[in-house]
Amino acid sequence: MRYVSTDVKKIDANALVTGKPVYTADMMPKECLVVKVLRSPHAYARIKNINKKVALKVPGIEAIYTYEDVPHIRFTMAGQSYPEPSPYDRYILEEYVRYVGDVVAIVAGESEGAVDKALKLIKVEYEILEPVLDFTNALDHPTVIHPEEDYHTNFPIGGDRMRNLCASESMVHGDLEAAFAESEVIIERVYHTKANAQAMMETFRTYSYLDHNGRLTLVSSTQIPFHVRRHVARALGLPKTKVRVIKPRIGGGFGAKQTMVSEIYPAFVTQKTGKPAAMIFTREETFKASTSRHEMQIRVKVGSDKEGNIKAIDLYTLSNTGAYGEHASTVVGLSGHKTIPLYNKAKAFKFSYDVVYTNTMSAGAFRGYGATQGCFALESIMNELASKLNIDPVKLRLKNIAQEGDVMPAYYDNRLESTALKECLLKGKELIGWDEKYPYKKVGKNKVRSVGMAMTMQGSAIADIDVASVEIRLGDDGFYTLMIGATDMGTGCDTILAQIAAECLGCEMDKIVVPGVDTDISPFDTGSYASSTTYLTGQAVINTCEVLKEKMIKAAAKVLEVSEEEIIFTGDQFETSDGSKVLTLKDLGEGQAGGNINEYLSATKSHTSPTSPPPFMTGFVELEIDTETGEMEIIDYVGVVDCGTVINTSLARIQAEGGIVQGIGMALYEDIQYNAQGKMMNNSFMQYKIPSRLDVGKIRVAFESSYEPTGPFGAKSIGEVVINTPSPALAHAVFNGTGVAVRTLPITPEKIIMGMMK
């Protein structure tokens, strides 16, 4: 193939390195009203009174809005297809504030200085209520966080708001009791993963205006332009025809922008005033008043025979959704549904969960989306089981993994059509030098070098729900315009989809134009999340190209006055099978404008998939540990990925490297912390540690490709699977080097030393 499985340069590469991309803030006109919000200093309180009279006298202040001024329409900010499983549990502003940072009032003014001054002059009287800060005590706590009677869910998700229970579920496959009775070795452990910040470089930002027809238009840094349109319309009581969303370049998202965070406030101001309005979150606001990864406590019980054949798995997850329920039931589901299937030979399993409300910042989507937390727990206990059985953990996994053609009950009964997980295990073992280094070696008086490993899986789009639509138009100079609704977050999806189109149409990459996303113009796409773009939108591109080629051949046959069967399309021209007649693609394009074809040549196709084929990955790490101080240094990290056919080798490698680094951050450094009053303590990059290049050692990525028959050219996803293995692999290496099993993230020198002292 010409473009597939090559390292095609990103189509926006030159613009990136020369500083030309246009981000949301670059597009904000100078006359925009500045929008900021007053945030609650209390974790849980009822607003008794708001005095804004003095603040309104500040020169340049346009308006100040409180809960009395907004529509009382419950909605969700979760970027999910309708009907959303996330509860409708918030207003734009409300009488109750549910975490430190929740919004009390909206202030709009002509300058930032005026708005900042007005914010300080608003006087609020609160009735302070007892907050729920510990999610392990939230269920049936005397404090009810969502007592409102108009709380709404689109369908049952197992919640009971009066118990602070947002969602719950339990499923059992096989005879669990019998499988455990058959097991010769049973171990049970509890693991704890913390809330993490997505830490993307561009904070949340949106500006809004009314167009010449009075339609509300939003320009926003978002992964979900079509979902934003729906949520804004609902919250403001508008029909969707009155709302338009434009997505310019995004400076990173990692799932944070799969939730509507900044959009509603300037939108409301513009609706009320008729004036353009803009809101840019500070870094502190982005940390403390957006969404985080869900904190989870996961109890796992596994049973096996003495040879390491897994008989039973029982996994229970308690998840903290924070003050609101965005993504609550869907994230937690992946903690089991995308981990238990790795051990598909188990005779029985049980997966259950509870998701609780607390008075902390709302949790939401984050790369890995629950599978990351579940992977830490299940892979860690499997490593502990291997140690107890005195079996090489690689061999234990090889005994239990699913094979091609297997039905995976824990993965929604999907049939596994493609897997190279065995090859990934063997390749990773070879690259790290496992047989020579496992479990550890002393390299100095107080230094050991140890190795650890883990495996993981993810998905490729949400089966039977996610929809990708594509339109391709033939231009009048023989080029193509590729219209997509998927949002490029810097990952290069515009490039990958252009590669697929160029491959199908037999043209050069520079013949493909990819505009940005605009809900008025772009075909519908559920958004860039759930590892969907290459797999789902890529197949939509292929389908659309096939339809367009049929139309072009039909039109060329008409011009050349021959039958369609006689036409051969070479990519740049149409010729008859005997070579006697030729029509160039450029002439066909210009013919549209000239009128001799009487048809504008374009095609639109949508694609959804009844299955979500899992990509697989293994992670192997070599770690040096100082046994006197607990200090750790990553020497080598090897990731081996099965994402089906690799479409763009360079971009896939960068995705894997970036995901591994994020996973290392979760494993060793990142931990959102609150004080006793519910205030976030580390809400800046000075206090919230993410790894630098000096912290991650050597990272190596390899690919062991399978062929996925439902994917474009055999491709599966890669975006999320790459973040999952570092936490369990690093914990395993620490255990192998020191004997200390760290079951609560992050893994710190203090935890290692304290564990060694026991």
mmCIF file of C-alpha atoms in Angstrom, residues 44 87 89 98 130-148 151 157-168 316 318-325 328 353-360:
data_model
loop_
_atom_site.group_PDB
_atom_site.id
_atom_site.type_symbol
_atom_site.label_atom_id
_atom_site.label_comp_id
_atom_site.label_asym_id
_atom_site.label_seq_id
_atom_site.Cartn_x
_atom_site.Cartn_y
_atom_site.Cartn_z
ATOM 1 C CA TYR A 44 -21.145 21.820 50.684
ATOM 2 C CA PRO A 87 -27.663 11.603 35.292
ATOM 3 C CA ASP A 89 -28.029 16.353 38.108
ATOM 4 C CA ARG A 98 -21.389 20.877 46.174
ATOM 5 C CA GLU A 130 -21.550 18.841 56.505
ATOM 6 C CA PRO A 131 -19.619 17.605 53.462
ATOM 7 C CA VAL A 132 -18.875 14.037 52.424
ATOM 8 C CA LEU A 133 -15.180 13.930 51.542
ATOM 9 C CA ASP A 134 -14.221 10.285 52.052
ATOM 10 C CA PHE A 135 -15.779 8.223 49.278
ATOM 11 C CA THR A 136 -15.492 5.021 51.292
ATOM 12 C CA ASN A 137 -17.997 6.527 53.765
ATOM 13 C CA ALA A 138 -20.295 8.183 51.236
ATOM 14 C CA LEU A 139 -22.854 5.416 50.789
ATOM 15 C CA ASP A 140 -25.761 5.973 53.208
ATOM 16 C CA HIS A 141 -23.999 8.943 54.810
ATOM 17 C CA PRO A 142 -26.347 11.231 56.793
ATOM 18 C CA THR A 143 -25.522 14.043 54.347
ATOM 19 C CA VAL A 144 -27.430 13.678 51.073
ATOM 20 C CA ILE A 145 -25.605 15.477 48.273
ATOM 21 C CA HIS A 146 -28.417 15.433 45.694
ATOM 22 C CA PRO A 147 -31.767 15.765 47.485
ATOM 23 C CA GLU A 148 -33.428 17.549 44.540
ATOM 24 C CA TYR A 151 -33.016 14.693 39.493
ATOM 25 C CA ILE A 157 -28.286 2.874 36.060
ATOM 26 C CA GLY A 158 -28.721 1.447 39.528
ATOM 27 C CA GLY A 159 -28.546 4.731 41.394
ATOM 28 C CA ASP A 160 -30.289 5.941 44.534
ATOM 29 C CA ARG A 161 -29.559 9.635 45.091
ATOM 30 C CA MET A 162 -30.867 9.567 48.673
ATOM 31 C CA ARG A 163 -28.113 7.068 49.492
ATOM 32 C CA ASN A 164 -25.480 9.118 47.598
ATOM 33 C CA LEU A 165 -25.423 6.238 45.126
ATOM 34 C CA CYS A 166 -25.047 7.451 41.567
ATOM 35 C CA ALA A 167 -24.853 4.065 39.842
ATOM 36 C CA SER A 168 -24.454 0.369 40.611
ATOM 37 C CA TYR A 316 -15.739 -5.151 43.044
ATOM 38 C CA LEU A 318 -16.106 1.493 44.477
ATOM 39 C CA SER A 319 -15.802 4.656 42.392
ATOM 40 C CA ASN A 320 -15.933 8.315 43.414
ATOM 41 C CA THR A 321 -17.845 10.449 40.910
ATOM 42 C CA GLY A 322 -17.462 13.591 43.017
ATOM 43 C CA ALA A 323 -20.176 16.228 43.157
ATOM 44 C CA TYR A 324 -21.800 15.363 39.812
ATOM 45 C CA GLY A 325 -22.292 12.177 37.851
ATOM 46 C CA ALA A 328 -20.124 7.789 36.373
ATOM 47 C CA TYR A 353 -19.611 -1.826 41.318
ATOM 48 C CA ASP A 354 -20.989 1.126 43.221
ATOM 49 C CA VAL A 355 -20.430 4.744 42.204
ATOM 50 C CA VAL A 356 -20.920 7.321 44.955
ATOM 51 C CA TYR A 357 -21.342 11.071 45.157
ATOM 52 C CA THR A 358 -18.984 13.106 47.352
ATOM 53 C CA ASN A 359 -18.299 16.806 47.881
ATOM 54 C CA THR A 360 -15.182 16.842 45.732
#
